[in-house]
C-alpha positions as a printed NumPy array, in Angstrom:
array([[102.867,  49.608, 112.824],
       [101.416,  51.144, 117.265],
       [103.266,  54.247, 118.044],
       [104.511,  52.102, 121.608],
       [105.724,  49.424, 119.103],
       [106.85 ,  51.815, 116.492],
       [109.273,  53.252, 120.632],
       [110.422,  50.455, 121.467],
       [111.316,  49.167, 118.138],
       [114.095,  53.027, 117.427],
       [114.906,  53.265, 121.122],
       [116.507,  49.791, 121.2  ],
       [118.788,  51.314, 118.549],
       [119.961,  53.402, 121.278],
       [120.214,  51.212, 124.059],
       [121.864,  48.232, 121.543],
       [126.293,  48.129, 121.736],
       [127.463,  50.339, 119.627],
       [123.871,  52.489, 119.157],
       [123.252,  53.593, 115.688],
       [124.25 ,  56.112, 112.973],
       [120.916,  58.149, 111.638],
       [121.423,  59.76 , 108.818],
       [119.779,  62.915, 107.926],
       [117.764,  63.204, 104.161],
       [117.215,  66.012, 103.028],
       [114.27 ,  64.335,  99.723],
       [111.975,  61.782,  98.369],
       [115.889,  60.11 ,  96.653],
       [118.413,  61.295, 100.045],
       [115.865,  59.135, 101.671],
       [116.113,  56.099,  99.586],
       [119.403,  56.206,  98.665],
       [120.217,  55.365, 102.968],
       [117.385,  53.093, 103.19 ],
       [119.522,  52.012, 100.398],
       [123.301,  51.507, 102.064],
       [121.296,  49.618, 104.554],
       [120.308,  51.834, 107.873],
       [118.368,  51.523, 110.137],
       [116.626,  54.619, 110.991],
       [116.614,  58.114, 109.338],
       [115.719,  61.698, 110.28 ],
       [114.834,  64.492, 108.758],
       [117.49 ,  67.988, 109.103],
       [115.783,  71.182, 109.873],
       [118.457,  72.994, 107.489],
       [118.525,  71.372, 105.121],
       [114.722,  71.24 , 105.259],
       [114.528,  75.385, 105.083],
       [117.338,  75.483, 102.701],
       [115.558,  72.828,  99.976],
       [112.401,  75.665, 100.729],
       [114.462,  78.562,  99.795],
       [114.035,  79.368, 103.812],
       [116.085,  80.232, 107.488],
       [116.825,  77.467, 109.344],
       [115.561,  78.362, 113.258],
       [113.409,  81.423, 112.709],
       [109.954,  79.986, 112.392],
       [110.159,  80.   , 108.645],
       [109.187,  76.3  , 107.601],
       [105.439,  75.558, 109.308],
       [105.083,  72.579, 111.54 ],
       [102.599,  70.945, 108.951],
       [105.102,  70.813, 106.175],
       [108.18 ,  69.362, 108.307],
       [105.351,  66.297, 109.072],
       [104.554,  66.311, 105.414],
       [108.106,  65.926, 104.564],
       [109.225,  62.968, 107.277],
       [106.151,  60.647, 106.448],
       [107.581,  60.99 , 103.041],
       [110.566,  60.185, 104.092],
       [108.678,  57.145, 105.609],
       [106.59 ,  56.028, 103.602],
       [109.165,  55.202, 100.362],
       [111.71 ,  53.641, 103.703],
       [109.401,  52.109, 106.024],
       [112.27 ,  52.442, 108.313],
       [111.449,  54.305, 112.59 ],
       [112.604,  58.57 , 111.38 ],
       [112.709,  60.896, 113.808],
       [112.37 ,  64.573, 112.941],
       [114.427,  67.496, 113.885],
       [111.672,  69.542, 114.791],
       [113.209,  72.339, 115.798],
       [111.872,  74.128, 118.95 ],
       [108.59 ,  72.257, 118.817],
       [107.141,  74.5  , 116.302],
       [105.329,  76.967, 119.403],
       [105.162,  79.468, 121.588],
       [104.016,  77.666, 124.837],
       [104.272,  74.415, 126.294],
       [101.052,  73.485, 124.689],
       [101.915,  74.464, 121.199],
       [105.048,  71.259, 121.446],
       [102.969,  68.831, 122.918],
       [100.346,  69.551, 120.51 ],
       [103.729,  68.886, 117.982],
       [104.171,  65.499, 120.007],
       [100.92 ,  64.484, 118.683],
       [100.952,  65.543, 115.452],
       [104.056,  63.594, 115.232],
       [102.779,  60.842, 116.861],
       [ 99.907,  60.992, 114.647],
       [101.83 ,  60.659, 110.937],
       [104.056,  58.135, 112.237],
       [106.995,  59.196, 112.866],
       [110.066,  57.679, 115.781],
       [111.343,  60.349, 117.712],
       [111.848,  64.113, 117.069],
       [113.779,  66.229, 118.656],
       [112.97 ,  69.664, 121.054],
       [115.085,  72.411, 121.211],
       [115.562,  74.921, 123.494],
       [115.5  ,  77.312, 121.217],
       [113.899,  80.29 , 120.076],
       [113.949,  81.418, 117.196],
       [114.806,  85.207, 118.516],
       [118.624,  85.709, 116.858],
       [118.6  ,  88.648, 119.485],
       [117.957,  86.428, 122.952],
       [118.217,  82.602, 120.975],
       [118.484,  80.067, 123.429],
       [114.96 ,  80.258, 126.117],
       [114.934,  80.178, 129.386],
       [115.918,  77.19 , 131.105],
       [112.641,  76.789, 133.668],
       [111.022,  77.537, 129.971],
       [112.863,  75.066, 127.835],
       [112.695,  72.125, 131.277],
       [108.367,  73.177, 130.652],
       [108.567,  72.331, 127.747],
       [110.307,  69.609, 127.551],
       [108.684,  67.935, 129.695],
       [105.272,  69.277, 127.966],
       [106.635,  67.062, 124.915],
       [107.771,  63.999, 127.102],
       [103.925,  64.193, 128.61 ],
       [102.416,  64.265, 124.827],
       [104.996,  61.416, 123.746],
       [103.417,  58.651, 126.053],
       [106.319,  56.074, 124.919],
       [105.014,  56.523, 121.469],
       [107.383,  58.314, 120.242],
       [111.173,  58.853, 121.388],
       [111.557,  62.244, 122.361],
       [115.152,  63.931, 122.405],
       [115.905,  66.821, 124.27 ],
       [118.367,  69.384, 122.618],
       [120.025,  72.007, 124.025],
       [122.179,  75.125, 121.357],
       [124.225,  76.722, 124.092],
       [127.649,  76.031, 121.725],
       [126.174,  76.658, 118.693],
       [124.498,  79.638, 120.148],
       [126.875,  81.096, 121.198],
       [127.458,  80.737, 124.846],
       [129.872,  78.083, 125.357],
       [128.825,  76.981, 128.678],
       [129.524,  73.471, 129.789],
       [128.042,  73.616, 133.054],
       [124.984,  74.812, 131.801],
       [124.101,  72.916, 129.114],
       [124.99 ,  69.512, 131.548],
       [122.278,  72.076, 133.02 ],
       [119.659,  71.387, 130.857],
       [120.175,  68.58 , 130.088],
       [119.258,  66.519, 132.953],
       [117.302,  68.627, 133.396],
       [115.693,  67.05 , 130.433],
       [116.513,  63.671, 131.354],
       [114.569,  64.618, 134.564],
       [112.101,  65.214, 133.148],
       [111.698,  62.384, 130.812],
       [113.237,  63.042, 128.106],
       [115.152,  59.808, 125.983],
       [117.982,  61.377, 123.783],
       [119.472,  64.204, 125.391],
       [121.851,  65.824, 122.583],
       [123.799,  68.844, 122.228],
       [125.672,  70.311, 119.068],
       [129.266,  70.671, 118.807],
       [130.421,  70.427, 122.046],
       [133.601,  71.728, 122.569],
       [136.32 ,  69.301, 122.648],
       [136.427,  65.232, 123.633],
       [136.654,  65.669, 127.839],
       [133.197,  67.888, 127.535],
       [131.342,  66.072, 125.378],
       [132.244,  62.471, 128.004],
       [131.439,  64.755, 130.408],
       [127.815,  65.61 , 129.094],
       [127.61 ,  61.185, 128.786],
       [128.96 ,  60.853, 132.594],
       [126.841,  62.56 , 133.526],
       [122.789,  61.993, 132.512],
       [124.279,  58.488, 131.873],
       [122.593,  55.609, 131.354],
       [119.859,  58.415, 128.657],
       [121.155,  57.894, 125.697],
       [124.022,  60.72 , 123.863],
       [124.192,  62.22 , 120.004],
       [126.   ,  64.13 , 118.802],
       [126.573,  65.595, 115.76 ],
       [129.07 ,  63.9  , 113.704],
       [131.294,  65.163, 116.574],
       [133.119,  67.693, 118.917],
       [134.389,  71.101, 117.592],
       [137.749,  70.727, 117.727],
       [137.932,  67.49 , 115.518],
       [136.643,  64.818, 113.262],
       [136.642,  61.106, 114.716],
       [135.457,  58.444, 113.472],
       [132.367,  56.334, 114.074],
       [134.617,  54.166, 116.527],
       [135.91 ,  56.393, 118.153],
       [132.471,  58.188, 119.195],
       [131.179,  55.118, 120.861],
       [134.206,  54.817, 122.911],
       [132.82 ,  57.777, 124.484],
       [130.075,  56.556, 124.925],
       [128.413,  57.972, 122.21 ],
       [124.431,  56.411, 121.915],
       [123.744,  57.774, 118.426],
       [125.454,  60.181, 115.845],
       [123.983,  62.333, 112.836],
       [125.317,  64.682, 110.852],
       [122.69 ,  66.783, 110.465],
       [122.911,  68.62 , 107.218],
       [126.58 ,  67.606, 106.281],
       [124.928,  65.529, 103.664],
       [123.419,  67.641, 102.625],
       [125.689,  69.901, 101.881],
       [128.746,  68.039, 100.168],
       [126.441,  67.577,  97.92 ],
       [125.398,  70.984,  97.707],
       [129.242,  70.822,  96.777],
       [128.949,  68.98 ,  94.371],
       [126.11 ,  70.946,  93.049],
       [129.037,  74.025,  93.079],
       [131.481,  72.388,  91.223],
       [129.366,  70.894,  88.34 ],
       [128.439,  74.462,  87.879],
       [131.653,  76.127,  87.174],
       [132.63 ,  73.252,  85.305],
       [129.508,  74.628,  82.969],
       [130.038,  78.426,  83.134],
       [133.737,  77.886,  82.048],
       [132.878,  75.607,  79.313],
       [133.333,  71.908,  80.292],
       [130.243,  69.129,  79.53 ],
       [131.667,  66.463,  81.038],
       [132.367,  67.722,  84.461],
       [129.09 ,  69.806,  84.945],
       [126.853,  66.339,  83.529],
       [128.758,  63.813,  85.817],
       [126.858,  62.492,  88.164],
       [124.343,  58.772,  89.591],
       [122.178,  57.116,  86.282],
       [119.784,  57.643,  85.93 ],
       [118.475,  53.574,  85.214],
       [119.98 ,  53.936,  89.419],
       [117.516,  56.897,  90.363],
       [114.499,  54.946,  89.171],
       [115.968,  51.765,  90.756],
       [115.963,  53.373,  94.106],
       [112.513,  55.467,  93.047],
       [111.003,  52.514,  91.835],
       [111.954,  50.42 ,  95.018],
       [110.082,  53.14 ,  97.093],
       [107.129,  51.514,  99.474],
       [105.032,  54.071,  99.118]])
C-alpha cells in the first residue's frame, strides 16, 4: 500500500468517534495474537524491544535498523498499520531525524513517534527550540506519507511542568505533527488540559494518567483519541514467566509449565502474512 494511502488509513482511526486502542507488541507471536484479537493497528515499544535484546531503553543502545526490521516484521506478519516507537528519531541532528522518517516510510510503517528526549541521563529532555526543529524536520520528511506523533517526556523524566508540556505539544502541532503524546500526566485534570489545549490534534495516552488507571470509555470521554500500553503487555508476560520460574525452582512442574498450547502457537504462526 503506498505511503499516502496507509497514512489516510491510519489517520482515519484517530479521527473517528472513539479513536482506537493501539497495543504494543514485542515479537512476531505477540503481534499475531494482537491481530487475531481484532485490533486494527499495533505498535512497537522501544522499552520492550531493548529488553528483548538485553539492552537499556533510551540510551541509544538499539540501532535504527534494528528497530526498523523489528517493525517490518510486525507489518509482514499481520498486514496491520504499524506505529514505530522510535525514541528521539535515532540521530543527533534534525537531518538525522528526517533520514529516520524516510527509512520508516520506505519500510512500510504507518506511523512514527519522535520524542524530545536526548539519551543523556544528565539532561534527558532536549531544549525547546531543538525539540521543535527536530519535529519540524520529521514532519517535512513525512509529507503526508506516515503519521507523525510528537511526544514530550517531561513527566516521565522528572519534569512535572504542565505548562511546558503544553507549550511543547502545541509547538509540535504547529509544525505539523499529526498526533500528540505526553506519557503519564499527573491526573485526569492535566490530561483534559492537554487535550483541550491542542485540539483538534488527536492525543495519545499511555494507559492512563499517573494517579489512576481509567477505563477506555473514561479516557474517550476525556477526549483521548488513541490509547497505547507501551511495554505493559510485555511486562505482564514477563511477570507470568517470573512466577513460572519460581514454581520451577520450588519443584512444581505443573505450575511452571502451564501456558498457551503449542497448537495455538502453530495456528497463529500459520496465519502470518509473511
